[in-house]
CSV table of C-alpha atoms in Angstrom, one decimal:
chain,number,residue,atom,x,y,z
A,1,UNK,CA,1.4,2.8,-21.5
A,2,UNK,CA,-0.5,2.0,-18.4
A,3,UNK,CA,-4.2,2.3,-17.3
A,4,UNK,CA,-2.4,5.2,-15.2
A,5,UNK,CA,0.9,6.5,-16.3
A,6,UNK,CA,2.7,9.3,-14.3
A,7,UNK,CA,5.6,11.1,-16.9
A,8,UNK,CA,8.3,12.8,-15.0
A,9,UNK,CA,6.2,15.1,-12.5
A,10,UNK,CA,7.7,17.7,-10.8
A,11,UNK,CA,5.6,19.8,-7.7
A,12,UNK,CA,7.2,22.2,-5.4
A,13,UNK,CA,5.3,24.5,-2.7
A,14,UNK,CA,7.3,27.6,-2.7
A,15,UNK,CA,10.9,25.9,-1.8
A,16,UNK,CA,9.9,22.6,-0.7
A,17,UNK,CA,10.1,20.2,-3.7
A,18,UNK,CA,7.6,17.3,-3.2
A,19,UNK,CA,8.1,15.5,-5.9
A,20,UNK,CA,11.1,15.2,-8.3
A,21,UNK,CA,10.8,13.8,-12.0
A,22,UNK,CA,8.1,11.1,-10.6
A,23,UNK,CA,7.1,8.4,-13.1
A,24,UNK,CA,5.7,5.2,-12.7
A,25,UNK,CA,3.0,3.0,-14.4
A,26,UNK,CA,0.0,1.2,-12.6
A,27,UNK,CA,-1.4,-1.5,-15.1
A,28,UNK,CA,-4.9,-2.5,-16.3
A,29,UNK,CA,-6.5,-4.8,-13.2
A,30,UNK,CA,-3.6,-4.1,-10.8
A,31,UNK,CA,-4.0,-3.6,-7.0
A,32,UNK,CA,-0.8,-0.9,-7.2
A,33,UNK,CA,0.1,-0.1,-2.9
A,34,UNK,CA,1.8,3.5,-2.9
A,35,UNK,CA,3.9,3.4,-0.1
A,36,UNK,CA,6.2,6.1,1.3
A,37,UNK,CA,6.2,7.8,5.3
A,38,UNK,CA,3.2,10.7,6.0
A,39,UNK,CA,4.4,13.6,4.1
A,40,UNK,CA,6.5,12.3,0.9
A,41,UNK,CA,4.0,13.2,-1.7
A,42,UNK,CA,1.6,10.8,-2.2
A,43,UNK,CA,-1.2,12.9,-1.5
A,44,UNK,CA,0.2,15.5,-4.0
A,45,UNK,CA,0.6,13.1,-6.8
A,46,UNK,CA,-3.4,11.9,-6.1
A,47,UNK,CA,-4.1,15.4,-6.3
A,48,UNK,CA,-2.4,16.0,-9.6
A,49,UNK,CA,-3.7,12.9,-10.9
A,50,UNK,CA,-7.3,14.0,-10.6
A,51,UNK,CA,-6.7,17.7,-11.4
A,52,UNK,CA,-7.3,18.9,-8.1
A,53,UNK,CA,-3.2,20.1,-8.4
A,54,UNK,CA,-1.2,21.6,-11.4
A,55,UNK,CA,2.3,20.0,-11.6
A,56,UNK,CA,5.1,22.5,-12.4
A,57,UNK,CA,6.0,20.0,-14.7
A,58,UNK,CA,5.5,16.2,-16.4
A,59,UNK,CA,2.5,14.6,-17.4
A,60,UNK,CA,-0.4,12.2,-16.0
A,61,UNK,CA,-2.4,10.1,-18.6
A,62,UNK,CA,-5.6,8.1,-17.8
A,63,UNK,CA,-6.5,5.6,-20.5
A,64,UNK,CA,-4.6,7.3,-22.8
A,65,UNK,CA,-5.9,10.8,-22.1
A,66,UNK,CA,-4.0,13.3,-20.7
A,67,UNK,CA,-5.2,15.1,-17.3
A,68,UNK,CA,-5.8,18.7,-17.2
A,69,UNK,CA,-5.5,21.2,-14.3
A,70,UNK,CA,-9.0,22.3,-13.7
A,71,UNK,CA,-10.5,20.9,-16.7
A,72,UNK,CA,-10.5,17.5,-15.5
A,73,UNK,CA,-11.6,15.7,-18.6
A,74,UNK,CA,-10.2,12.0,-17.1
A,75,UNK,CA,-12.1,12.3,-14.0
A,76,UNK,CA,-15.3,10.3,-15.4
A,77,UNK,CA,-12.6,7.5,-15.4
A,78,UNK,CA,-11.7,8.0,-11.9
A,79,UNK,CA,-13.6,6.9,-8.7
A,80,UNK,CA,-11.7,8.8,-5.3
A,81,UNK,CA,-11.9,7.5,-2.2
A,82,UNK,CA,-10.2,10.9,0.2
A,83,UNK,CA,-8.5,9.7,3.4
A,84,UNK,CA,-11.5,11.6,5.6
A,85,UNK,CA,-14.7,11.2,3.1
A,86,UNK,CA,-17.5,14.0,4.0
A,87,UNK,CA,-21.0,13.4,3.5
A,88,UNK,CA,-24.4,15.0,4.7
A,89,UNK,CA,-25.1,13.1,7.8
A,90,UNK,CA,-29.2,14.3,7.2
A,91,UNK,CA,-28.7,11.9,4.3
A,92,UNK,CA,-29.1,7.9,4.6
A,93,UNK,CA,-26.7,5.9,2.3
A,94,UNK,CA,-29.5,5.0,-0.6
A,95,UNK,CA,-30.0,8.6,-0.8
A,96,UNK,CA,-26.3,9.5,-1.1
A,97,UNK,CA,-26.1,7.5,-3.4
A,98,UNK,CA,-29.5,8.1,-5.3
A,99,UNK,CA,-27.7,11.4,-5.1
A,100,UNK,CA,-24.4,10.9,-6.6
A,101,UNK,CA,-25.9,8.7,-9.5
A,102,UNK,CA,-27.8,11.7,-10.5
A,103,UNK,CA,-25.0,14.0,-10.6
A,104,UNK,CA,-23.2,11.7,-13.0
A,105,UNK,CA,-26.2,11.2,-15.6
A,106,UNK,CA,-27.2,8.0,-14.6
A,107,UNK,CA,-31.2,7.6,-14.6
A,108,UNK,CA,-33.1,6.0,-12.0
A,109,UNK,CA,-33.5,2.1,-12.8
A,110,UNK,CA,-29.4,2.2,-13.4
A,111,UNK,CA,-29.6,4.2,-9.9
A,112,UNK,CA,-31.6,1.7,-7.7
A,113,UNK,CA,-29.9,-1.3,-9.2
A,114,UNK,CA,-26.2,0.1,-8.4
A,115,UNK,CA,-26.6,1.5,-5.1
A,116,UNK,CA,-28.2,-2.0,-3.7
A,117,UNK,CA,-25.4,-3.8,-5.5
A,118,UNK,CA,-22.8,-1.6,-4.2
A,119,UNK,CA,-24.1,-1.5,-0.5
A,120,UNK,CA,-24.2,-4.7,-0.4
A,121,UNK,CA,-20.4,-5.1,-1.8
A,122,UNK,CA,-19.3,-3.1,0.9
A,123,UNK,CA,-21.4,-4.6,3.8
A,124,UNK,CA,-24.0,-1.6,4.6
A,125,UNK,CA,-27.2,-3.3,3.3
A,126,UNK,CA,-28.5,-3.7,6.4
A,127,UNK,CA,-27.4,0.1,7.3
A,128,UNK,CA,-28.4,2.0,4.7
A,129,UNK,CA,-31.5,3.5,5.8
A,130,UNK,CA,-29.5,4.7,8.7
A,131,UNK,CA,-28.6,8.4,9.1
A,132,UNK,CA,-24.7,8.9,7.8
A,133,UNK,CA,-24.3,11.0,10.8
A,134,UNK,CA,-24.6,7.7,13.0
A,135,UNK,CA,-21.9,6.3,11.3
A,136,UNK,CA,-18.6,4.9,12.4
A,137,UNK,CA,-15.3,5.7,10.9
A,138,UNK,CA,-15.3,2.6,9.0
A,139,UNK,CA,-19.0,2.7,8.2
A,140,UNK,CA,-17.9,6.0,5.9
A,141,UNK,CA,-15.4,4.5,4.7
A,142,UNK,CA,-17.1,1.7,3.4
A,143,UNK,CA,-19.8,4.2,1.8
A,144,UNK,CA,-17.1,6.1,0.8
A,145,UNK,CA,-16.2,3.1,-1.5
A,146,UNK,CA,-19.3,2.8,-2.6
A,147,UNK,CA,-19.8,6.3,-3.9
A,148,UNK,CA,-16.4,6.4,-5.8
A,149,UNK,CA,-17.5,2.8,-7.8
A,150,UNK,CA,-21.2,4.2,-8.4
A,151,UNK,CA,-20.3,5.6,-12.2
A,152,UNK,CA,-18.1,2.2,-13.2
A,153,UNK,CA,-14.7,3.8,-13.2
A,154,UNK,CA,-11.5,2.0,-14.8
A,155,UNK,CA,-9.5,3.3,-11.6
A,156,UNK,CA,-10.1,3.6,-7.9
A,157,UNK,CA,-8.0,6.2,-6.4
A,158,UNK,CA,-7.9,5.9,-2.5
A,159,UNK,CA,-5.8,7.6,0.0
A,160,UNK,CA,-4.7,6.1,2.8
A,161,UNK,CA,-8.1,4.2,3.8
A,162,UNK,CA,-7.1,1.9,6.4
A,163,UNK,CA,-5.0,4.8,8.4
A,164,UNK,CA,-7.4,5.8,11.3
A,165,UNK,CA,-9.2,2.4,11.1
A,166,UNK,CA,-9.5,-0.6,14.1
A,167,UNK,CA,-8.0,-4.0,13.2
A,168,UNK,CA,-11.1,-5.0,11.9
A,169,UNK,CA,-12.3,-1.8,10.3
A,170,UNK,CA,-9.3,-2.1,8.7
A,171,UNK,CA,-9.9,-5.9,7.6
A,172,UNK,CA,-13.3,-5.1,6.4
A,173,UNK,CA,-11.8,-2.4,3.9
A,174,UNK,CA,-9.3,-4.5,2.8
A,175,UNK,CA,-11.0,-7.3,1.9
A,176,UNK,CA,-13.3,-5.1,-0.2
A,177,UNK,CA,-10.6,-4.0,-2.1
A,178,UNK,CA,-10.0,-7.3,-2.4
A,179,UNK,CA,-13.3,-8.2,-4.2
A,180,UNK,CA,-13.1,-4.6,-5.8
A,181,UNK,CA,-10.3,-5.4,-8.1
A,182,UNK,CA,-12.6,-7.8,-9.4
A,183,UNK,CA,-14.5,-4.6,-11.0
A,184,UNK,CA,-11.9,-2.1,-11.6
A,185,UNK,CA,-7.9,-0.8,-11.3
A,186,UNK,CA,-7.3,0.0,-7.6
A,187,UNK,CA,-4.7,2.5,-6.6
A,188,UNK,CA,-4.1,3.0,-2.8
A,189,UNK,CA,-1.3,4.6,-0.8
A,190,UNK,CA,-0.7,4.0,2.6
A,191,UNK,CA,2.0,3.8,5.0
A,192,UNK,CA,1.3,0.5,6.6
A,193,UNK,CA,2.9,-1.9,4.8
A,194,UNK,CA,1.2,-5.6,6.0
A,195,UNK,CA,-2.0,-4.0,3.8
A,196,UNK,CA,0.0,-4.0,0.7
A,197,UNK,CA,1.4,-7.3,1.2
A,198,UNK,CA,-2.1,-8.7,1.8
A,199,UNK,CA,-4.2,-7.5,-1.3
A,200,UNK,CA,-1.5,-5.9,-3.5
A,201,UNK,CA,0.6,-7.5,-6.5
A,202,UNK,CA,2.2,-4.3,-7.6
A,203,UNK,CA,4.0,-1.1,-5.6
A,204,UNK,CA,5.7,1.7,-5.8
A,205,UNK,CA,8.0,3.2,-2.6
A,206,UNK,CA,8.0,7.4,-2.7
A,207,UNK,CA,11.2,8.7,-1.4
A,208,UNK,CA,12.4,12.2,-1.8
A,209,UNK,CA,9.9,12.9,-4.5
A,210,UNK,CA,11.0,9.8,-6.6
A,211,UNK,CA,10.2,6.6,-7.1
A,212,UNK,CA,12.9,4.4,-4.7
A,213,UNK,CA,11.4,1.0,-6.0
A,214,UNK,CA,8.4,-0.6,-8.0
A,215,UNK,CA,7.2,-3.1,-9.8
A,216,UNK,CA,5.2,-6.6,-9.3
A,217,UNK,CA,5.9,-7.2,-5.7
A,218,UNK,CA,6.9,-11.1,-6.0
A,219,UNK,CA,9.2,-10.1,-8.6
A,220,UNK,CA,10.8,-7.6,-6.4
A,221,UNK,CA,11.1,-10.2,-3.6
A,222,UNK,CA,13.1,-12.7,-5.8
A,223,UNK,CA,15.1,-9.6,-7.0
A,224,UNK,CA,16.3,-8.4,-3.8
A,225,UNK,CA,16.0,-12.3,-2.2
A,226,UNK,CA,18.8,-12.6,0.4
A,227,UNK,CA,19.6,-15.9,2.2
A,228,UNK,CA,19.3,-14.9,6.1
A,229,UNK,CA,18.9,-17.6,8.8
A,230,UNK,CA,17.4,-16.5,12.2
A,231,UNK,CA,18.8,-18.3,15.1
A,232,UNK,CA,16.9,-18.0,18.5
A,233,UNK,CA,20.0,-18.8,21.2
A,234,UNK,CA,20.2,-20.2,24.7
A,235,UNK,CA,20.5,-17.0,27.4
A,236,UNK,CA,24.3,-15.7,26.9
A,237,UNK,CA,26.3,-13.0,27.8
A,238,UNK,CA,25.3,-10.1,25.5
A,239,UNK,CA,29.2,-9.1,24.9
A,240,UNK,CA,30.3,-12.7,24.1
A,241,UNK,CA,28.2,-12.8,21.5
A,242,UNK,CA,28.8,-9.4,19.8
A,243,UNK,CA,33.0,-10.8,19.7
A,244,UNK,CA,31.3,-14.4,18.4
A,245,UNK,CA,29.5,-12.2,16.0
A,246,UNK,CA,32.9,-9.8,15.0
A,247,UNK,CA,34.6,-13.6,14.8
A,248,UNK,CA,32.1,-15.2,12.3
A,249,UNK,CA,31.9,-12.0,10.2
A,250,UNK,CA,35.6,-13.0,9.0
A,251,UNK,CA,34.3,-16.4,7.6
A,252,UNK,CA,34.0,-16.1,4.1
A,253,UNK,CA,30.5,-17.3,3.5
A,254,UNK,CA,29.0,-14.9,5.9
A,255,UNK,CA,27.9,-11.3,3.8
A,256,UNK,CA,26.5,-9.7,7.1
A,257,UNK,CA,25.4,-10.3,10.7
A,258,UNK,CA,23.7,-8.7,13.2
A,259,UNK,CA,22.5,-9.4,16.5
A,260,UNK,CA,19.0,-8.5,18.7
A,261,UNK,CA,19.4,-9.4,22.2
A,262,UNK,CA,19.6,-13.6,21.9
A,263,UNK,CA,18.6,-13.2,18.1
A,264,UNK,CA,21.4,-13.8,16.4
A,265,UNK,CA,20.6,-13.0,12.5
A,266,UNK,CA,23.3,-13.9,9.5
A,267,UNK,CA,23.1,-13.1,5.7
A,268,UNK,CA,24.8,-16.3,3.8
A,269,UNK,CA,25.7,-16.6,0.1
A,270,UNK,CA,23.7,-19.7,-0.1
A,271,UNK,CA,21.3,-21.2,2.5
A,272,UNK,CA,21.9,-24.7,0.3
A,273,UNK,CA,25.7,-24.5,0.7
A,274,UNK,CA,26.4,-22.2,4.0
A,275,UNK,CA,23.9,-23.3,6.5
A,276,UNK,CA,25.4,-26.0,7.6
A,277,UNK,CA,28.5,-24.6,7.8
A,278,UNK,CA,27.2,-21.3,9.7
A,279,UNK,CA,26.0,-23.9,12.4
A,280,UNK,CA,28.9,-25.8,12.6
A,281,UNK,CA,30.4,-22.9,13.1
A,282,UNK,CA,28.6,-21.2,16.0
A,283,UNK,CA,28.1,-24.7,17.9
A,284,UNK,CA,32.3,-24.7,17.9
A,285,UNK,CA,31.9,-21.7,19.7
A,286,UNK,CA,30.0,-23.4,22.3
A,287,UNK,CA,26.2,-21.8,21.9
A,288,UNK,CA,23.1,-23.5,22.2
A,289,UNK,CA,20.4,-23.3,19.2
A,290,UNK,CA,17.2,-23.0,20.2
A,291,UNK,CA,15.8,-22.9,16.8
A,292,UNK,CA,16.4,-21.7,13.9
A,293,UNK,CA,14.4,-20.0,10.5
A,294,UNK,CA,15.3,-19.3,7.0
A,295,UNK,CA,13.6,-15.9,6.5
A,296,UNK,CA,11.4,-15.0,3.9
A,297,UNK,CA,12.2,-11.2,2.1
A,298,UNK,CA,9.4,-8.8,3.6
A,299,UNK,CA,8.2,-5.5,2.0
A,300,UNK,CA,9.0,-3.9,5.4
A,301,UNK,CA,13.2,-5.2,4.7
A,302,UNK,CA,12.8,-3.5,1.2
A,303,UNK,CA,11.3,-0.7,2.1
A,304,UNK,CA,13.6,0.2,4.9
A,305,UNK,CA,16.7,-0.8,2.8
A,306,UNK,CA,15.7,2.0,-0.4
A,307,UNK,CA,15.1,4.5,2.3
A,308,UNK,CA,18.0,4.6,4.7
């Protein structure tokens, strides 16, 4: 059993059915990316997990103890970071904090000594006798982090923190997360798929209400590995190289091809043993290489291939 371990969870809002028999694992000092497009559940399933939702049926066990609709007995094990956090804007960040420490039971030295470690994980030491009201979007963010780590928890829930963000608001969150899972388990969903491959090295894909794919992300990689060469070609007539492209796909090495303007793309059975070969074969048909790339499997490739 996992730090986190969803068992067949079921939720349905009248007749829409959000999630279908979802179960899925995050481990002990994982960085777990929850993928899936804006509205396939993974708000939902955060919801359930901290008790804010009641699944119609299934399980969700934190550390070994089961969660529990509006009793919420886990959630002193859970830090939640909410895709738009709220704060009082009359406050500045030490006294949000100082504020949020006391609510958990923690007493003043422990108090002072977090919030200055955790403002100054998060970049906002120099900010934090600022009003929060003057913040930015990332700014919030950021504090938001820092409120959801003040009571130590073994799991950092966030949803979808980098959504509304600027390229570097978004770089600044995710290279706290980055030095977060350093402290805790993280768990973040999100819809853009470069910030899992960054900082993540495990996923889950939420498709129709169930999980499509997860697992370490390298090992999902090598799983679904295909050997596809790019070639970038010489300028040529668009409907000469869709019959080049029909006349290769009857070669025996050649599992799939498609073409993108001058990019000419071609799924081998071996890169070792068919490259070669593939090249031959399109220089005998008299068009000029530009270059050429063995391509690397993305999570964008797998993700799009488990949910067409």
């Amino acid at each position: 059993m996992g730090l986190l371990t969803i068992d067949s969870v079921s939720k349905s809002f009248g007749k829409l059915e959000v999630l279908n028999n979802l179960s899925f694992a995050v481990e002990e000092g994982s960085v777990f990316g929850f993928i899936g497009r804006n509205g396939s559940g993974k708000t939902t399933t955060m919801k359930i997990i901290v008790g804010l939702l009641k699944a119609d049926q299934g399980d969700v066990y934190i550390n070994g103890t089961k969660v529990i609709f509006g009793q919420t007995p886990t959630n002193h094990l859970i830090g939640y970071l909410p895709d738009v956090p709220e704060f009082y804007g009359f406050m500045n960040a030490y006294e949000y904090l100082r504020f949020c420490g006391k609510i958990t039971g923690m007493n003043t030295t422990e108090i002072d000594h977090k919030s200055t470690d955790l403002l100054t994980l998060v970049g906002l030491q120099d900010s934090a006798q600022r009003r929060i009201k003057g913040y930015s979007r990332g700014m919030k963010q950021r504090l938001g982090i820092a409120q959801a780590l003040m009571h130590n928890p073994l799991l950092l829930i966030c949803d979808e923190p980098t959504s509304a963000l600027d390229p570097q608001g978004r770089s600044e969150i995710l290279a706290i997360l980055s030095q977060v899972r350093q402290r805790t388990t993280v768990l973040f969903s999100t819809h853009i798929l470069a910030d899992v491959e960054r900082i993540c090295d495990t996923v889950g894909v939420l498709h129709n209400g169930k999980l499509a794919l997860g697992g370490n992300l390298e090992a999902i990689k090598s799983t679904h590995r295909r050997d596809t060469i790019l070639f970038w070609l010489d300028e040529v007539d668009v409907r000469l190289l869709g019959l080049v492209a029909q006349d290769l796909q009857t070669l025996p090495f050649i599992e799939r091809i498609s073409v993108a303007g001058t990019v000419f793309s071609a799924d081998v059975k071996s890169v070792r043993e068919d490259g070669q070969k593939l090249l031959a074969a399109l220089a005998a048909r008299q068009l000029t290489i530009l270059g050429y790339q063995v391509q690397e499997p993305s999570l964008e490739n797998l993700y799009l291939d488990v949910i067409s």
